Amino acid sequence: MSTAPMVVLVGPMGVGKSTVGQLLAERLGVGYRDTDEDIVAAEGRTIADIFVAEGEPAFRAVEKRAVRDALAEHEGVLALGGGAILDADTRNLLAGQRVVYLSMDVEEAVKRTGLNAARPLLALNPRKQWRELMEARRHLYEEIATAVVATDGRTPEEVTQAALDALELKEA
């Protein structure tokens, strides 16, 4: 019997996947896992360091393996890195899963992340780059999502409740 996560969270950097994921896991009485944390643990360095040292294609290959492994092994709440959905194989693996796309607009992104330089894809012109990233990714998030939950102006608790409601999941 294969395992699958109870819920997979996707969305842009800074949207709150980690915070909401931990709250969801707690309320559902299951474990929480984050593929970005898996990558940092496996590689022994930050994602920004991988980007700088080896470039985005090398990072995406590592990320693809981390997501594949987590989808096969984890039964609780799983948060994916913002760009994980760029890979077609990953999107195929997400088909049939309970996927929640946590969305936000650029002004909310500015408030939450400060769009700081620790985010390698946003280093030069953060607002413009964030908008371009979302233009390239939004349709992919929506394509794989079982539910879309807007996070703008909501507390992590409100977003968590909205995700539970959208998926019609009962708390443990």
PDB file of C-alpha atoms in Angstrom:
ATOM      1  CA  MET A   1       0.000   0.000   0.000  1.00  0.00           C
ATOM      2  CA  SER A   2       1.442   3.346  -0.991  1.00  0.00           C
ATOM      3  CA  THR A   3       1.316   6.337   1.274  1.00  0.00           C
ATOM      4  CA  ALA A   4       0.298   9.849   0.367  1.00  0.00           C
ATOM      5  CA  PRO A   5       0.152  13.110   2.286  1.00  0.00           C
ATOM      6  CA  MET A   6      -3.169  14.098   3.824  1.00  0.00           C
ATOM      7  CA  VAL A   7      -2.643  17.647   2.501  1.00  0.00           C
ATOM      8  CA  VAL A   8      -0.008  19.229   0.231  1.00  0.00           C
ATOM      9  CA  LEU A   9       0.510  23.004   0.450  1.00  0.00           C
ATOM     10  CA  VAL A  10       1.783  24.979  -2.535  1.00  0.00           C
ATOM     11  CA  GLY A  11       2.170  28.685  -3.195  1.00  0.00           C
ATOM     12  CA  PRO A  12       4.710  31.453  -3.580  1.00  0.00           C
ATOM     13  CA  MET A  13       7.583  32.138  -1.216  1.00  0.00           C
ATOM     14  CA  GLY A  14       6.487  33.943   1.924  1.00  0.00           C
ATOM     15  CA  VAL A  15       2.813  32.957   1.656  1.00  0.00           C
ATOM     16  CA  GLY A  16       2.932  31.038   4.945  1.00  0.00           C
ATOM     17  CA  LYS A  17       3.140  27.416   3.822  1.00  0.00           C
ATOM     18  CA  SER A  18       5.361  26.470   6.779  1.00  0.00           C
ATOM     19  CA  THR A  19       3.281  28.281   9.399  1.00  0.00           C
ATOM     20  CA  VAL A  20      -0.067  27.096   8.042  1.00  0.00           C
ATOM     21  CA  GLY A  21       1.329  23.610   7.428  1.00  0.00           C
ATOM     22  CA  GLN A  22       2.385  23.251  11.050  1.00  0.00           C
ATOM     23  CA  LEU A  23      -0.999  24.524  12.266  1.00  0.00           C
ATOM     24  CA  LEU A  24      -2.867  22.192   9.901  1.00  0.00           C
ATOM     25  CA  ALA A  25      -0.791  19.205  11.021  1.00  0.00           C
ATOM     26  CA  GLU A  26      -1.444  20.057  14.657  1.00  0.00           C
ATOM     27  CA  ARG A  27      -5.186  20.410  14.119  1.00  0.00           C
ATOM     28  CA  LEU A  28      -5.377  17.212  12.069  1.00  0.00           C
ATOM     29  CA  GLY A  29      -3.215  15.257  14.512  1.00  0.00           C
ATOM     30  CA  VAL A  30      -0.623  14.317  11.850  1.00  0.00           C
ATOM     31  CA  GLY A  31       3.035  15.044  11.131  1.00  0.00           C
ATOM     32  CA  TYR A  32       4.376  18.032   9.223  1.00  0.00           C
ATOM     33  CA  ARG A  33       7.117  17.987   6.591  1.00  0.00           C
ATOM     34  CA  ASP A  34       8.641  20.721   4.420  1.00  0.00           C
ATOM     35  CA  THR A  35      10.614  19.787   1.298  1.00  0.00           C
ATOM     36  CA  ASP A  36      12.766  22.924   1.611  1.00  0.00           C
ATOM     37  CA  GLU A  37      13.834  21.727   5.084  1.00  0.00           C
ATOM     38  CA  ASP A  38      14.509  18.258   3.621  1.00  0.00           C
ATOM     39  CA  ILE A  39      16.788  19.817   0.985  1.00  0.00           C
ATOM     40  CA  VAL A  40      18.718  21.918   3.524  1.00  0.00           C
ATOM     41  CA  ALA A  41      19.191  18.872   5.771  1.00  0.00           C
ATOM     42  CA  ALA A  42      20.301  16.615   2.891  1.00  0.00           C
ATOM     43  CA  GLU A  43      22.614  19.168   1.287  1.00  0.00           C
ATOM     44  CA  GLY A  44      23.997  20.685   4.498  1.00  0.00           C
ATOM     45  CA  ARG A  45      23.569  24.221   3.184  1.00  0.00           C
ATOM     46  CA  THR A  46      20.876  26.794   2.532  1.00  0.00           C
ATOM     47  CA  ILE A  47      18.777  26.916  -0.612  1.00  0.00           C
ATOM     48  CA  ALA A  48      20.293  30.331  -1.401  1.00  0.00           C
ATOM     49  CA  ASP A  49      23.773  28.754  -1.192  1.00  0.00           C
ATOM     50  CA  ILE A  50      22.753  25.991  -3.624  1.00  0.00           C
ATOM     51  CA  PHE A  51      21.376  28.600  -6.055  1.00  0.00           C
ATOM     52  CA  VAL A  52      24.539  30.696  -5.882  1.00  0.00           C
ATOM     53  CA  ALA A  53      26.984  27.788  -6.080  1.00  0.00           C
ATOM     54  CA  GLU A  54      25.259  25.597  -8.667  1.00  0.00           C
ATOM     55  CA  GLY A  55      22.439  27.601 -10.242  1.00  0.00           C
ATOM     56  CA  GLU A  56      18.693  27.143 -10.413  1.00  0.00           C
ATOM     57  CA  PRO A  57      18.672  24.024 -12.675  1.00  0.00           C
ATOM     58  CA  ALA A  58      20.832  22.092 -10.183  1.00  0.00           C
ATOM     59  CA  PHE A  59      18.609  23.204  -7.300  1.00  0.00           C
ATOM     60  CA  ARG A  60      15.443  22.196  -9.197  1.00  0.00           C
ATOM     61  CA  ALA A  61      16.856  18.692  -9.763  1.00  0.00           C
ATOM     62  CA  VAL A  62      17.511  18.315  -6.013  1.00  0.00           C
ATOM     63  CA  GLU A  63      14.051  19.734  -5.272  1.00  0.00           C
ATOM     64  CA  LYS A  64      12.357  17.322  -7.692  1.00  0.00           C
ATOM     65  CA  ARG A  65      13.893  14.322  -5.877  1.00  0.00           C
ATOM     66  CA  ALA A  66      12.991  15.758  -2.465  1.00  0.00           C
ATOM     67  CA  VAL A  67       9.350  16.270  -3.481  1.00  0.00           C
ATOM     68  CA  ARG A  68       9.098  12.799  -5.050  1.00  0.00           C
ATOM     69  CA  ASP A  69      10.500  11.200  -1.885  1.00  0.00           C
ATOM     70  CA  ALA A  70       8.267  13.208   0.439  1.00  0.00           C
ATOM     71  CA  LEU A  71       5.124  12.410  -1.571  1.00  0.00           C
ATOM     72  CA  ALA A  72       5.978   8.709  -1.384  1.00  0.00           C
ATOM     73  CA  GLU A  73       6.905   8.655   2.315  1.00  0.00           C
ATOM     74  CA  HIS A  74       4.867  11.253   4.201  1.00  0.00           C
ATOM     75  CA  GLU A  75       1.254  10.793   5.326  1.00  0.00           C
ATOM     76  CA  GLY A  76       0.665  14.114   7.088  1.00  0.00           C
ATOM     77  CA  VAL A  77       0.821  17.717   5.897  1.00  0.00           C
ATOM     78  CA  LEU A  78       3.498  18.463   3.298  1.00  0.00           C
ATOM     79  CA  ALA A  79       4.679  21.934   2.252  1.00  0.00           C
ATOM     80  CA  LEU A  80       6.487  22.326  -1.075  1.00  0.00           C
ATOM     81  CA  GLY A  81       8.924  25.048  -2.081  1.00  0.00           C
ATOM     82  CA  GLY A  82       7.434  27.848  -4.154  1.00  0.00           C
ATOM     83  CA  GLY A  83       8.928  26.663  -7.443  1.00  0.00           C
ATOM     84  CA  ALA A  84       8.419  22.919  -7.025  1.00  0.00           C
ATOM     85  CA  ILE A  85       5.370  23.028  -9.297  1.00  0.00           C
ATOM     86  CA  LEU A  86       7.483  24.201 -12.253  1.00  0.00           C
ATOM     87  CA  ASP A  87       8.454  20.576 -12.932  1.00  0.00           C
ATOM     88  CA  ALA A  88       5.932  18.675 -15.074  1.00  0.00           C
ATOM     89  CA  ASP A  89       6.770  15.335 -13.410  1.00  0.00           C
ATOM     90  CA  THR A  90       6.111  16.887 -10.010  1.00  0.00           C
ATOM     91  CA  ARG A  91       2.768  18.256 -11.205  1.00  0.00           C
ATOM     92  CA  ASN A  92       1.876  14.760 -12.455  1.00  0.00           C
ATOM     93  CA  LEU A  93       2.742  13.303  -9.037  1.00  0.00           C
ATOM     94  CA  LEU A  94       0.441  15.878  -7.441  1.00  0.00           C
ATOM     95  CA  ALA A  95      -2.516  14.840  -9.599  1.00  0.00           C
ATOM     96  CA  GLY A  96      -5.091  13.186  -7.375  1.00  0.00           C
ATOM     97  CA  GLN A  97      -3.554  14.599  -4.178  1.00  0.00           C
ATOM     98  CA  ARG A  98      -5.315  17.046  -1.847  1.00  0.00           C
ATOM     99  CA  VAL A  99      -3.429  20.204  -2.848  1.00  0.00           C
ATOM    100  CA  VAL A 100      -4.107  23.609  -1.298  1.00  0.00           C
ATOM    101  CA  TYR A 101      -2.762  26.626  -3.162  1.00  0.00           C
ATOM    102  CA  LEU A 102      -2.153  29.437  -0.685  1.00  0.00           C
ATOM    103  CA  SER A 103      -2.391  32.646  -2.685  1.00  0.00           C
ATOM    104  CA  MET A 104      -1.484  36.285  -2.000  1.00  0.00           C
ATOM    105  CA  ASP A 105      -1.038  39.485  -3.962  1.00  0.00           C
ATOM    106  CA  VAL A 106       2.226  41.393  -4.372  1.00  0.00           C
ATOM    107  CA  GLU A 107       1.450  43.951  -1.652  1.00  0.00           C
ATOM    108  CA  GLU A 108       0.937  41.147   0.858  1.00  0.00           C
ATOM    109  CA  ALA A 109       4.194  39.557  -0.347  1.00  0.00           C
ATOM    110  CA  VAL A 110       6.038  42.822   0.286  1.00  0.00           C
ATOM    111  CA  LYS A 111       4.613  43.024   3.815  1.00  0.00           C
ATOM    112  CA  ARG A 112       5.431  39.408   4.644  1.00  0.00           C
ATOM    113  CA  THR A 113       8.845  38.888   3.122  1.00  0.00           C
ATOM    114  CA  GLY A 114      10.096  42.419   2.740  1.00  0.00           C
ATOM    115  CA  LEU A 115      11.076  40.834  -0.577  1.00  0.00           C
ATOM    116  CA  ASN A 116      14.572  40.598   0.804  1.00  0.00           C
ATOM    117  CA  ALA A 117      17.813  39.497  -0.829  1.00  0.00           C
ATOM    118  CA  ALA A 118      17.844  36.161   1.028  1.00  0.00           C
ATOM    119  CA  ARG A 119      15.404  35.085  -1.672  1.00  0.00           C
ATOM    120  CA  PRO A 120      17.728  34.434  -4.625  1.00  0.00           C
ATOM    121  CA  LEU A 121      15.047  34.744  -7.302  1.00  0.00           C
ATOM    122  CA  LEU A 122      14.088  38.217  -6.057  1.00  0.00           C
ATOM    123  CA  ALA A 123      17.509  39.801  -5.606  1.00  0.00           C
ATOM    124  CA  LEU A 124      17.433  42.576  -8.229  1.00  0.00           C
ATOM    125  CA  ASN A 125      13.988  44.186  -8.542  1.00  0.00           C
ATOM    126  CA  PRO A 126      11.874  42.358  -5.965  1.00  0.00           C
ATOM    127  CA  ARG A 127       8.371  43.654  -6.789  1.00  0.00           C
ATOM    128  CA  LYS A 128       8.840  43.255 -10.542  1.00  0.00           C
ATOM    129  CA  GLN A 129      10.447  39.827 -10.165  1.00  0.00           C
ATOM    130  CA  TRP A 130       7.738  38.631  -7.755  1.00  0.00           C
ATOM    131  CA  ARG A 131       5.033  39.693 -10.228  1.00  0.00           C
ATOM    132  CA  GLU A 132       6.854  37.943 -13.089  1.00  0.00           C
ATOM    133  CA  LEU A 133       7.312  34.776 -11.012  1.00  0.00           C
ATOM    134  CA  MET A 134       3.605  34.743 -10.195  1.00  0.00           C
ATOM    135  CA  GLU A 135       2.625  35.364 -13.820  1.00  0.00           C
ATOM    136  CA  ALA A 136       4.709  32.314 -14.760  1.00  0.00           C
ATOM    137  CA  ARG A 137       3.504  30.141 -11.871  1.00  0.00           C
ATOM    138  CA  ARG A 138      -0.086  31.105 -10.956  1.00  0.00           C
ATOM    139  CA  HIS A 139      -1.706  28.929 -13.642  1.00  0.00           C
ATOM    140  CA  LEU A 140       0.444  25.969 -12.533  1.00  0.00           C
ATOM    141  CA  TYR A 141      -0.611  26.399  -8.887  1.00  0.00           C
ATOM    142  CA  GLU A 142      -4.245  26.641  -9.987  1.00  0.00           C
ATOM    143  CA  GLU A 143      -3.920  23.631 -12.330  1.00  0.00           C
ATOM    144  CA  ILE A 144      -2.894  21.271  -9.507  1.00  0.00           C
ATOM    145  CA  ALA A 145      -4.961  22.779  -6.686  1.00  0.00           C
ATOM    146  CA  THR A 146      -7.885  20.993  -5.095  1.00  0.00           C
ATOM    147  CA  ALA A 147      -8.620  24.255  -3.269  1.00  0.00           C
ATOM    148  CA  VAL A 148      -7.343  27.840  -3.427  1.00  0.00           C
ATOM    149  CA  VAL A 149      -7.146  29.745  -0.140  1.00  0.00           C
ATOM    150  CA  ALA A 150      -6.367  33.465  -0.224  1.00  0.00           C
ATOM    151  CA  THR A 151      -4.079  34.512   2.622  1.00  0.00           C
ATOM    152  CA  ASP A 152      -4.242  38.291   2.170  1.00  0.00           C
ATOM    153  CA  GLY A 153      -5.168  40.054   5.404  1.00  0.00           C
ATOM    154  CA  ARG A 154      -5.801  36.756   7.221  1.00  0.00           C
ATOM    155  CA  THR A 155      -4.071  35.338  10.272  1.00  0.00           C
ATOM    156  CA  PRO A 156      -2.397  31.923   9.983  1.00  0.00           C
ATOM    157  CA  GLU A 157      -5.252  30.518  12.107  1.00  0.00           C
ATOM    158  CA  GLU A 158      -7.860  31.934   9.704  1.00  0.00           C
ATOM    159  CA  VAL A 159      -6.009  30.516   6.691  1.00  0.00           C
ATOM    160  CA  THR A 160      -5.740  27.129   8.416  1.00  0.00           C
ATOM    161  CA  GLN A 161      -9.479  27.089   9.120  1.00  0.00           C
ATOM    162  CA  ALA A 162     -10.231  28.118   5.525  1.00  0.00           C
ATOM    163  CA  ALA A 163      -8.060  25.244   4.248  1.00  0.00           C
ATOM    164  CA  LEU A 164      -9.803  22.737   6.547  1.00  0.00           C
ATOM    165  CA  ASP A 165     -13.190  24.032   5.374  1.00  0.00           C
ATOM    166  CA  ALA A 166     -12.205  23.980   1.697  1.00  0.00           C
ATOM    167  CA  LEU A 167     -11.046  20.370   1.955  1.00  0.00           C
ATOM    168  CA  GLU A 168     -13.888  19.385   4.277  1.00  0.00           C
ATOM    169  CA  LEU A 169     -11.408  17.854   6.713  1.00  0.00           C
ATOM    170  CA  LYS A 170     -12.285  17.256  10.341  1.00  0.00           C
ATOM    171  CA  GLU A 171      -9.888  18.084  13.152  1.00  0.00           C
ATOM    172  CA  ALA A 172      -8.394  15.261  15.181  1.00  0.00           C
TER     173      ALA A 172
END
